[in-house]
Coordinates of C-alpha atoms and ligand atoms in Angstrom, one line a residue:
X293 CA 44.6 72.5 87.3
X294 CA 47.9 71.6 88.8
X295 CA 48.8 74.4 91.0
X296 CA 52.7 74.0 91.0
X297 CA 52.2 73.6 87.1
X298 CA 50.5 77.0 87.0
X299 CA 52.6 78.9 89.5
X300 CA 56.7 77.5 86.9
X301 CA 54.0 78.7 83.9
X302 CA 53.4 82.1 85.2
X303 CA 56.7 82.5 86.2
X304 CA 58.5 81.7 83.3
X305 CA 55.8 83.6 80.9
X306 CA 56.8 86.5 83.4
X307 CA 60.3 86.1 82.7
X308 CA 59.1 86.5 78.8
X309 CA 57.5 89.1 79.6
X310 CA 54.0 87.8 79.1
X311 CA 51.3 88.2 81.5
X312 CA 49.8 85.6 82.3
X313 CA 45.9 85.4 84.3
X314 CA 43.9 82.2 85.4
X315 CA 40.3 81.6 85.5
X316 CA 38.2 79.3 86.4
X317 CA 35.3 79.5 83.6
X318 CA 35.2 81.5 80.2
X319 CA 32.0 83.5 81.7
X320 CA 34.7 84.9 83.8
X321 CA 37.5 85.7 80.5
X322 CA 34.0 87.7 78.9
X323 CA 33.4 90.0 81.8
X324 CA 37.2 90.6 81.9
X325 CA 37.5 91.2 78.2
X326 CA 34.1 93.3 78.0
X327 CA 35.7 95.2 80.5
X328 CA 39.1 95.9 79.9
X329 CA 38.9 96.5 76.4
X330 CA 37.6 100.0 75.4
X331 CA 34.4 100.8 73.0
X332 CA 36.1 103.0 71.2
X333 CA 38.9 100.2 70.4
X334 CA 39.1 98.7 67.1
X335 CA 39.3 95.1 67.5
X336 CA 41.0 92.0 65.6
X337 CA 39.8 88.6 66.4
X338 CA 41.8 85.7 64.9
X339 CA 39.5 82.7 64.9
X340 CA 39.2 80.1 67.6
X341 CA 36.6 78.0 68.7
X342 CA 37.1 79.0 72.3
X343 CA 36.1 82.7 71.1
X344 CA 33.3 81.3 68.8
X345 CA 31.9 79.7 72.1
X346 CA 32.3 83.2 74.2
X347 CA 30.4 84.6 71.0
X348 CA 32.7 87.8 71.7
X349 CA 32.4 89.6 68.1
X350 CA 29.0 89.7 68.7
X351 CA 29.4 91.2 71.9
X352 CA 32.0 93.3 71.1
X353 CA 29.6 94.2 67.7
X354 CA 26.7 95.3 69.8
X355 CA 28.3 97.7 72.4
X356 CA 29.4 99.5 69.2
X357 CA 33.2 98.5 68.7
X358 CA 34.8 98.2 65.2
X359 CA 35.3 94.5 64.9
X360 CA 37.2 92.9 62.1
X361 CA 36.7 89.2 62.3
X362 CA 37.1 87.3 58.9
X363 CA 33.9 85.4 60.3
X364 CA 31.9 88.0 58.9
X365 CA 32.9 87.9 55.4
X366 CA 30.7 87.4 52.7
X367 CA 33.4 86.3 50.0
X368 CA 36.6 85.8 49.5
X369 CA 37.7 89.2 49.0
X370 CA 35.8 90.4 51.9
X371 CA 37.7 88.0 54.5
X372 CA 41.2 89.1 52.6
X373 CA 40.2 92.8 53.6
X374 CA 39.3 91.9 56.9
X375 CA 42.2 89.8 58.0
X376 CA 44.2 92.9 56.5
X377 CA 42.5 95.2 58.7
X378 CA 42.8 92.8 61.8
X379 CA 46.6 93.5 61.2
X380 CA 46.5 97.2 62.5
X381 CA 44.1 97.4 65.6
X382 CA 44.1 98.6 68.8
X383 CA 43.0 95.2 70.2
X384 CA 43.7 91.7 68.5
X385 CA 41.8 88.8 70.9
X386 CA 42.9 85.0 69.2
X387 CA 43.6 81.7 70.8
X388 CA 46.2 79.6 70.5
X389 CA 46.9 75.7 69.7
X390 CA 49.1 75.9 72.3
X391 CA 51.3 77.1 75.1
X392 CA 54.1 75.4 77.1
X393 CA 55.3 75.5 80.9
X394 CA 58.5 76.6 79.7
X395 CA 56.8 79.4 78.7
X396 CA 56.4 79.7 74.7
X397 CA 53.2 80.1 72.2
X398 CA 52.9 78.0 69.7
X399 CA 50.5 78.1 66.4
X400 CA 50.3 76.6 62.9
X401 CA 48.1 78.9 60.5
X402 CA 47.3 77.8 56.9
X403 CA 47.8 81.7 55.9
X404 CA 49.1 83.4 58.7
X405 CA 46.9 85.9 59.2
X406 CA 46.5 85.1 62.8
X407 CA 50.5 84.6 63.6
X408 CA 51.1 87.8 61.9
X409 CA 49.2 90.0 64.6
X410 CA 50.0 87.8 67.0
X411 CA 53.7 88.4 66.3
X412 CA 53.7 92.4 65.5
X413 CA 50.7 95.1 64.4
X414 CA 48.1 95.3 67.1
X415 CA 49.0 97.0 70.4
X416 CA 47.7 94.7 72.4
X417 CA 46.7 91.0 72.5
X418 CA 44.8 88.8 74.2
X419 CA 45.1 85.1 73.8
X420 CA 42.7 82.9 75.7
X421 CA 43.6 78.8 76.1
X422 CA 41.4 76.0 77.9
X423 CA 43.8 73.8 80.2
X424 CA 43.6 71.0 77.6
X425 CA 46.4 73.5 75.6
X426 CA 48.8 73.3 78.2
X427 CA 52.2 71.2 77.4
X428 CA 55.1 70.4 79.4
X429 CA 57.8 71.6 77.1
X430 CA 57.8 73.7 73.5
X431 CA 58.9 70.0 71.8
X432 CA 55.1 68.8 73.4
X433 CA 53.4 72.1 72.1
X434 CA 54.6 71.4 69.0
X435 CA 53.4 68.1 68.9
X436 CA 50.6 68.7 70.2
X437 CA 49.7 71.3 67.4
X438 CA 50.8 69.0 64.8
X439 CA 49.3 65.9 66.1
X440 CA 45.7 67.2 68.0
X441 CA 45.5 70.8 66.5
X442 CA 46.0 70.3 62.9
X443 CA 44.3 67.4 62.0
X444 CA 41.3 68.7 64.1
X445 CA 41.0 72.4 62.4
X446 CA 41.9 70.7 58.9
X447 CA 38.9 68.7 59.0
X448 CA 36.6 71.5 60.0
X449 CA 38.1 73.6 57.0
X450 CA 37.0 71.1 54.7
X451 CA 40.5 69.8 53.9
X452 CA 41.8 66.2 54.0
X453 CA 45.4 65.7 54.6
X454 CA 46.7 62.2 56.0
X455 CA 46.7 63.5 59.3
X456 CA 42.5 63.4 59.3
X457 CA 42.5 59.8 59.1
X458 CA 45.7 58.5 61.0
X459 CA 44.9 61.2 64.0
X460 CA 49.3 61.9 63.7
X461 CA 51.6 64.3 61.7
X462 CA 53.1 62.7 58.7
X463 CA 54.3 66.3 57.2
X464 CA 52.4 67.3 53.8
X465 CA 52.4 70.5 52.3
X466 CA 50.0 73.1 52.0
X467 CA 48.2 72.9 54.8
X468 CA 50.4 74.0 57.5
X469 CA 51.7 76.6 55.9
X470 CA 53.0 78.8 58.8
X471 CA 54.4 77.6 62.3
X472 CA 55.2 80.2 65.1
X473 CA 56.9 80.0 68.2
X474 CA 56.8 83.4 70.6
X475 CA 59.4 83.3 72.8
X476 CA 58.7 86.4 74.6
X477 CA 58.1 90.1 74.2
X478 CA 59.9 93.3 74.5
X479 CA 56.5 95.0 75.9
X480 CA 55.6 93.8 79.0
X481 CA 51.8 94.9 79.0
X482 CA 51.3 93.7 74.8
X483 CA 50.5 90.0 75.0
X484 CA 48.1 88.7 77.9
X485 CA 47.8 85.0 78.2
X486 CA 44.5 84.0 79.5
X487 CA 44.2 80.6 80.5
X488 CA 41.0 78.8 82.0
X489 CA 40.1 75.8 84.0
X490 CA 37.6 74.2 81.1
X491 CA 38.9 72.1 77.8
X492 CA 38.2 74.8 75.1
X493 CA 39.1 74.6 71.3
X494 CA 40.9 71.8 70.1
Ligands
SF4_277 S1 49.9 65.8 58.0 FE1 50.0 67.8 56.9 S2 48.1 68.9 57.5 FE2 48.4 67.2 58.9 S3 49.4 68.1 60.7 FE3 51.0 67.2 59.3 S4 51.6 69.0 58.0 FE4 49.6 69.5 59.0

């Protein structure tokens, strides 16, 4: 990755207050996770294909933390309880469809589970991003999330707006329900970015 792209990133995260760490593979984000976040933490994971491939629930699962991940619902009700849980944990670990240089987050949820403890609940968050989620500005991470993200995660959710088939935004409804912008935080040590040298997610 860029280096003079990384070093205005980290600096004007840090100005958000938002700390922001780099690593070169997602092996590395595990060990760091595994180790910084305490078993007897309750943990909220907002889904992401970048966390699916670090396989961190599991993980997290085995050495005995309490994990609510809606991934492990049975039914309906059962992922509703466990989003609702996910709102109130020690720990909430999520991606992102994208961050900016300028130094902004940005998501679009279908339900908003995920923005919600994002924005306020949990006490601390973790948001891991491959360098393919990295735009210049917050207008490019918000077209990138329209015109990459969405279509992408819409089609893996079984839905079909226009976007699937002409790969661009043409602004339906009920599909992107939510979209969130964090501009900063008054909390210094609640949100860590980590980003990583790989293309992760989508
Ligand atoms: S066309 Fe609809 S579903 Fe697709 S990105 Fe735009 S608002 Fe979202």
């Amino acid at each position: 990755m860029n280096e003079d792209k990384l070093k205005k990133l980290m600096k004007n995260f840090k100005q958000r207050n938002i700390e922001v760490e780099y690593f070169e593979s997602l092996e590395d984000v595990k060990s760091l996770i595994l180790d910084m976040v305490p078993i007897e933490s309750t943990i909220g994971i907002g889904h992401s294909a970048t966390l699916q491939k670090m396989d961190i629930t599991n993980l997290l699962l085995e050495r005995g933390n309490i994990v609510y991940d809606k991934e492990l619902a049975k039914n309906r009700e059962e992922s509703k309880e466990l989003k609702r849980k996910a709102l109130t944990t020690d720990w909430y670990i999520t991606g992102s469809n994208a961050i900016s240089v300028d130094g902004r987050i940005v998501n679009v949820d279908h339900s908003g589970n995920r923005v919600a403890s994002i924005i306020y609940g949990p006490d601390k968050v973790i948001i891991v991003v491959g360098k393919n989620k990295i735009a210049d500005t917050v207008d490019d991470a918000i077209k990138r999330v329209k015109n990459v993200a969405c279509p992408t995660n819409a089609k893996r959710a079984g839905y079909n707006p226009p976007c699937v088939a002409l790969n661009r935004c043409v602004g339906c409804v009920g599909v992107c329900n939510i979209l969130s912008i964090i501009e900063g935080q008054t909390d210094s040590n609640r949100i860590k970015l980590f980003i990583v040298n790989e293309e992760c997610g989508f």
